[in-house]
PDB file of C-alpha atoms in Angstrom:
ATOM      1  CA  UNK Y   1       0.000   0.000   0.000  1.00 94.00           C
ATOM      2  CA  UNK Y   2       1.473   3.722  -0.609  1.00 97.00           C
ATOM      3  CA  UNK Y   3      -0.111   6.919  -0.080  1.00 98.00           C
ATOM      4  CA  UNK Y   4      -0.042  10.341  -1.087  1.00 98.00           C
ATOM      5  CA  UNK Y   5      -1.335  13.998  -1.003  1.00 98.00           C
ATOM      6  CA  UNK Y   6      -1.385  17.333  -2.882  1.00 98.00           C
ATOM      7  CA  UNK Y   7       0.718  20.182  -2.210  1.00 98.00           C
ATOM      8  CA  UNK Y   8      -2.572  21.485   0.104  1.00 98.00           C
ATOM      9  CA  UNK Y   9      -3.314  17.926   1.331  1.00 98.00           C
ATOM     10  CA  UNK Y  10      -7.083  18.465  -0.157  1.00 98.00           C
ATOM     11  CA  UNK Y  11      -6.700  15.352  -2.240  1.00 98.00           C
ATOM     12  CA  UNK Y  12      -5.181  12.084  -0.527  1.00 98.00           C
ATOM     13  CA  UNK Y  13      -4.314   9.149  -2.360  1.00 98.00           C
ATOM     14  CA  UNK Y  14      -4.062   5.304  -1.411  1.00 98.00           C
ATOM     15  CA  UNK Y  15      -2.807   3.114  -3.558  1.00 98.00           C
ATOM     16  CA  UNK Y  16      -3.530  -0.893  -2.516  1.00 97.00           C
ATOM     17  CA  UNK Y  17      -2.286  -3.066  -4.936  1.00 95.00           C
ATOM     18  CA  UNK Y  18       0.471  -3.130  -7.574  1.00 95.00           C
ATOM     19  CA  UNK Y  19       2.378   0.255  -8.255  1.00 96.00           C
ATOM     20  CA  UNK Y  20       4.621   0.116 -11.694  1.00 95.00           C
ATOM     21  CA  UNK Y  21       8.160   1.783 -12.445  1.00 96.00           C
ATOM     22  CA  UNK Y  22       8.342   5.506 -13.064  1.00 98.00           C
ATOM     23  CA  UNK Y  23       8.479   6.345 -16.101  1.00 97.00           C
ATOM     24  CA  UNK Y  24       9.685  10.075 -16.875  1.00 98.00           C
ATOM     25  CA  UNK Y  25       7.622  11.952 -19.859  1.00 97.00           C
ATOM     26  CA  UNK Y  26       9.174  14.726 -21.741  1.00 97.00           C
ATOM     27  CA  UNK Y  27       6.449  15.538 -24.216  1.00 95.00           C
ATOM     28  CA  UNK Y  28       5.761  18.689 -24.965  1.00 94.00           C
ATOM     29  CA  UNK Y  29       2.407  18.494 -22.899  1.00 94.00           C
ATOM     30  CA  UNK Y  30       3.898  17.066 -20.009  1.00 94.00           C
ATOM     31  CA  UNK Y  31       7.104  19.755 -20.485  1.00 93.00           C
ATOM     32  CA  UNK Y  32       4.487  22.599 -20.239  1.00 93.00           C
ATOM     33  CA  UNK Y  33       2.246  20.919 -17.413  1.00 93.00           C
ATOM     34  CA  UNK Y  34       5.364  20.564 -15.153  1.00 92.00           C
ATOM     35  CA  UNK Y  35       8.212  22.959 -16.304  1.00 91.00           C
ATOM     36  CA  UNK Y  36       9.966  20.061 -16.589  1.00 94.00           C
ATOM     37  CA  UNK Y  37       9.111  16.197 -17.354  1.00 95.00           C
ATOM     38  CA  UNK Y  38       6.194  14.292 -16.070  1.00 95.00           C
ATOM     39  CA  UNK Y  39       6.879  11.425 -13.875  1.00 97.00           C
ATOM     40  CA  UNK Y  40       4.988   9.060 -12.798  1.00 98.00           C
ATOM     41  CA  UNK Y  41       3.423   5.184 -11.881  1.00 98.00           C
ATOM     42  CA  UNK Y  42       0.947   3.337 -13.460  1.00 97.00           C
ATOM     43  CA  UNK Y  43      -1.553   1.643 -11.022  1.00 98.00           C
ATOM     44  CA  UNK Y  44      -4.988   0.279 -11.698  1.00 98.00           C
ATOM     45  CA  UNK Y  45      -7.394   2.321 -11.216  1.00 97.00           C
ATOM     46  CA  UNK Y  46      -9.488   0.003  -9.257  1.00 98.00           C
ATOM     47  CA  UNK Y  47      -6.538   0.126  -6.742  1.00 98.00           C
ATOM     48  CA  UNK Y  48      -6.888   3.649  -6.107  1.00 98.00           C
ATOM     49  CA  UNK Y  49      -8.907   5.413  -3.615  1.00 98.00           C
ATOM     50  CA  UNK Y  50      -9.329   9.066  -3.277  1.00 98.00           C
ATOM     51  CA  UNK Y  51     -10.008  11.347  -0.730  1.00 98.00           C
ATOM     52  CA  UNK Y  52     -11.175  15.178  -1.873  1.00 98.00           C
ATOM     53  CA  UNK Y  53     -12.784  13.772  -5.540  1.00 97.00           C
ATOM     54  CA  UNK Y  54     -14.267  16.904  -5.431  1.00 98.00           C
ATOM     55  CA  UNK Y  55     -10.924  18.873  -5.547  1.00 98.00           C
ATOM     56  CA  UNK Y  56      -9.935  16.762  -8.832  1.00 98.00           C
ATOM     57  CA  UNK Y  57     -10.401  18.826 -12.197  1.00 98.00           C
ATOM     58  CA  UNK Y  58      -9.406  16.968 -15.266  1.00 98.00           C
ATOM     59  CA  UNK Y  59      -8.230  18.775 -18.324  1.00 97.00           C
ATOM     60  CA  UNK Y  60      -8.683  17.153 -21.558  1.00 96.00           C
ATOM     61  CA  UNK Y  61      -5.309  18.108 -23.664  1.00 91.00           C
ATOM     62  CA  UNK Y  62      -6.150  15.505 -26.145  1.00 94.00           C
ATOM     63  CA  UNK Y  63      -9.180  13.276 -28.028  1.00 96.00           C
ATOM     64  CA  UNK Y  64      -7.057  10.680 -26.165  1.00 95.00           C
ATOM     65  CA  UNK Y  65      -6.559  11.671 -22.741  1.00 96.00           C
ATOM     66  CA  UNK Y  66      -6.879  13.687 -19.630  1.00 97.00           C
ATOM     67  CA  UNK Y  67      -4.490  15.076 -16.956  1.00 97.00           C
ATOM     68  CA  UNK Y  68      -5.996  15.446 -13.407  1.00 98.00           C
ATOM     69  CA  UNK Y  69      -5.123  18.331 -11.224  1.00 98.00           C
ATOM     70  CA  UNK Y  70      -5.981  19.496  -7.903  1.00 98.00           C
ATOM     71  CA  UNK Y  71      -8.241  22.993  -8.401  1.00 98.00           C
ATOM     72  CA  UNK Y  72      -7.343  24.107  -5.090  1.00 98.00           C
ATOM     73  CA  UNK Y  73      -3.488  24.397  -5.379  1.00 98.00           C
ATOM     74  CA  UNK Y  74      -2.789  23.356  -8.784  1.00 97.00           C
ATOM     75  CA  UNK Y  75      -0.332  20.591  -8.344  1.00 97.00           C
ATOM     76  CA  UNK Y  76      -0.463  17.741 -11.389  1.00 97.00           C
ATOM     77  CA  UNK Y  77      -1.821  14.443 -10.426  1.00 98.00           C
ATOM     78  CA  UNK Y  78      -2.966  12.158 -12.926  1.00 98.00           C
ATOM     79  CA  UNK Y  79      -2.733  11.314 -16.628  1.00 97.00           C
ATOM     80  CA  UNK Y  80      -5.337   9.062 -17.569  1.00 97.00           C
ATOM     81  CA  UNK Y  81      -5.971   7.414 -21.464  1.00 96.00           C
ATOM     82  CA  UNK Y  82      -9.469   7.028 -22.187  1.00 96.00           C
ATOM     83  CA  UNK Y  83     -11.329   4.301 -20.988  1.00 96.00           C
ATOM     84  CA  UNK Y  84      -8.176   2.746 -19.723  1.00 96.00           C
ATOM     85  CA  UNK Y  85      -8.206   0.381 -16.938  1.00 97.00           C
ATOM     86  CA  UNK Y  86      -4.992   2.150 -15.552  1.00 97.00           C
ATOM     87  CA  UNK Y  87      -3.801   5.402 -14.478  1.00 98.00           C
ATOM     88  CA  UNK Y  88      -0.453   7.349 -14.140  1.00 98.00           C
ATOM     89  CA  UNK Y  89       0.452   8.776 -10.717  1.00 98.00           C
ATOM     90  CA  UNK Y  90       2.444  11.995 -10.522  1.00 98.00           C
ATOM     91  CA  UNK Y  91       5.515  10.372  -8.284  1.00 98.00           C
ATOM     92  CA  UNK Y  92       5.999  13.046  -6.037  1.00 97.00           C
ATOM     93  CA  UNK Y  93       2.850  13.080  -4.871  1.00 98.00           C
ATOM     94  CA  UNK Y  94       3.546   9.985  -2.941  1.00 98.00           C
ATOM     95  CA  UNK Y  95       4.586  10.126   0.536  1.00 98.00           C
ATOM     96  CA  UNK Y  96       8.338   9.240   1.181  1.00 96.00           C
ATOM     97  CA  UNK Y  97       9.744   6.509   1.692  1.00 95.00           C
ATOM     98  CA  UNK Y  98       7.943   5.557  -1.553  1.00 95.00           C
ATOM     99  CA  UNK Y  99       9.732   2.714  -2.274  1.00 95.00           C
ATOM    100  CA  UNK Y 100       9.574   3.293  -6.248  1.00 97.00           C
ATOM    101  CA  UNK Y 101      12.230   3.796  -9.003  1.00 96.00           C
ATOM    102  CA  UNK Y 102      12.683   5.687 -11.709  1.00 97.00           C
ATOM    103  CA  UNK Y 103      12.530   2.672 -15.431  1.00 97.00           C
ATOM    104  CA  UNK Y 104      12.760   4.789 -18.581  1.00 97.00           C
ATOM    105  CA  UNK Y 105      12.846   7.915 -19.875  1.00 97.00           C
ATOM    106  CA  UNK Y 106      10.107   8.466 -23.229  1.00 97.00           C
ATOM    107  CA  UNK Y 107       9.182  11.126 -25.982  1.00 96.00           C
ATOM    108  CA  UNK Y 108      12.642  12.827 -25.228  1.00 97.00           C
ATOM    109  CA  UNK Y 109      12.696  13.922 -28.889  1.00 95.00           C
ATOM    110  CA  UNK Y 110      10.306  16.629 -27.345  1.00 95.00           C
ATOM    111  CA  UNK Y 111      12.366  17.366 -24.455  1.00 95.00           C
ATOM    112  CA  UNK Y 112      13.161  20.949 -22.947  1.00 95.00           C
ATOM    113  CA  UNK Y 113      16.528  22.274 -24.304  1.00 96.00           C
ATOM    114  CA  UNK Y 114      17.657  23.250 -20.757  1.00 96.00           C
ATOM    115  CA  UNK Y 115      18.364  20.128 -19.599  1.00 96.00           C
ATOM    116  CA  UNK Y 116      20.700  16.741 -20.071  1.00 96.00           C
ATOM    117  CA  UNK Y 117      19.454  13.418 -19.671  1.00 97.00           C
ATOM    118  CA  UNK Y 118      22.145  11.766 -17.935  1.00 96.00           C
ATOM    119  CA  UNK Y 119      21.029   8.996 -15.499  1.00 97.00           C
ATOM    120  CA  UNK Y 120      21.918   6.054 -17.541  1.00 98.00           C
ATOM    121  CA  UNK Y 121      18.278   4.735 -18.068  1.00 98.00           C
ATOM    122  CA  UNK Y 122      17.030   3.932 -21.529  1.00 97.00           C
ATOM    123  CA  UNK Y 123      15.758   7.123 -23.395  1.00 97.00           C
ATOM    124  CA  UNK Y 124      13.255   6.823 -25.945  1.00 97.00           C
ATOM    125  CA  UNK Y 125      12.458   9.182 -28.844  1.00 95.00           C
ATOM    126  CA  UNK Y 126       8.935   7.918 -28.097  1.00 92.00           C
ATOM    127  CA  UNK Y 127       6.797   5.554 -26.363  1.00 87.00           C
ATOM    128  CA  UNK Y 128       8.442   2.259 -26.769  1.00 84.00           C
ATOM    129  CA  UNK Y 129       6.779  -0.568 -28.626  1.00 69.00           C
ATOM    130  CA  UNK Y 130       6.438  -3.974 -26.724  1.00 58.00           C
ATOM    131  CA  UNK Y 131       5.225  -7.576 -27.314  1.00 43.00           C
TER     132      UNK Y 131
END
């Protein structure tokens, strides 16, 4: 089980159940969401409970998919793919120790010039293929 809060604790997060690798986004979405990259876990959402719904505005930045925010003090929470049975966690919002560790690196054809890649983990132009 992990949990987790917003930067104003209005929305609480428990997580019971399996919690994947973190995967760090650079897209140009993510990039502009987060002045940086978007990390985060993929859980099920049926594994997540949360407390403050009501806080949680979603933002629909493509026909594809929505990004979850708190409307109280605007930190990022969620990325969510249409009718997905998973959802991506913002890492940090987890409370510490969380346990988890950073996988892959993807779209970092998109990334921010500002910044170097240089943790060793695989980098991807985009989002890998598998199977």
């Amino acid at each position: 089980m992990r949990t987790g809060h917003c930067l104003c604790g209005a929305i609480r997060l428990t997580v019971r159940g399996e919690t994947g690798p973190v995967i760090a986004c650079h897209c140009s979405q993510c990039r502009r969401q987060t002045g940086l990259y978007f990390a985060s876990a993929d859980v099920q959402r049926a594994d997540l409970a949360i407390e403050g719904e009501e806080f949680v505005s979603w933002y629909h930045a493509s026909d594809t998919a929505a990004r979850g925010f708190c409307s109280r003090c605007g930190s990022a929470l969620f990325w969510a793919a249409n009718g997905s049975a998973k959802i991506s966690v913002m890492a940090g919002l987890f409370d510490q120790p969380s346990g988890l560790r950073m996988d892959h690196h993807i779209y970092c054809k998109d990334k921010g010039d500002f910044y170097h890649i240089a943790d060793g983990l695989p980098q991807y132009e985009t989002y890998p293929q598998t199977g």
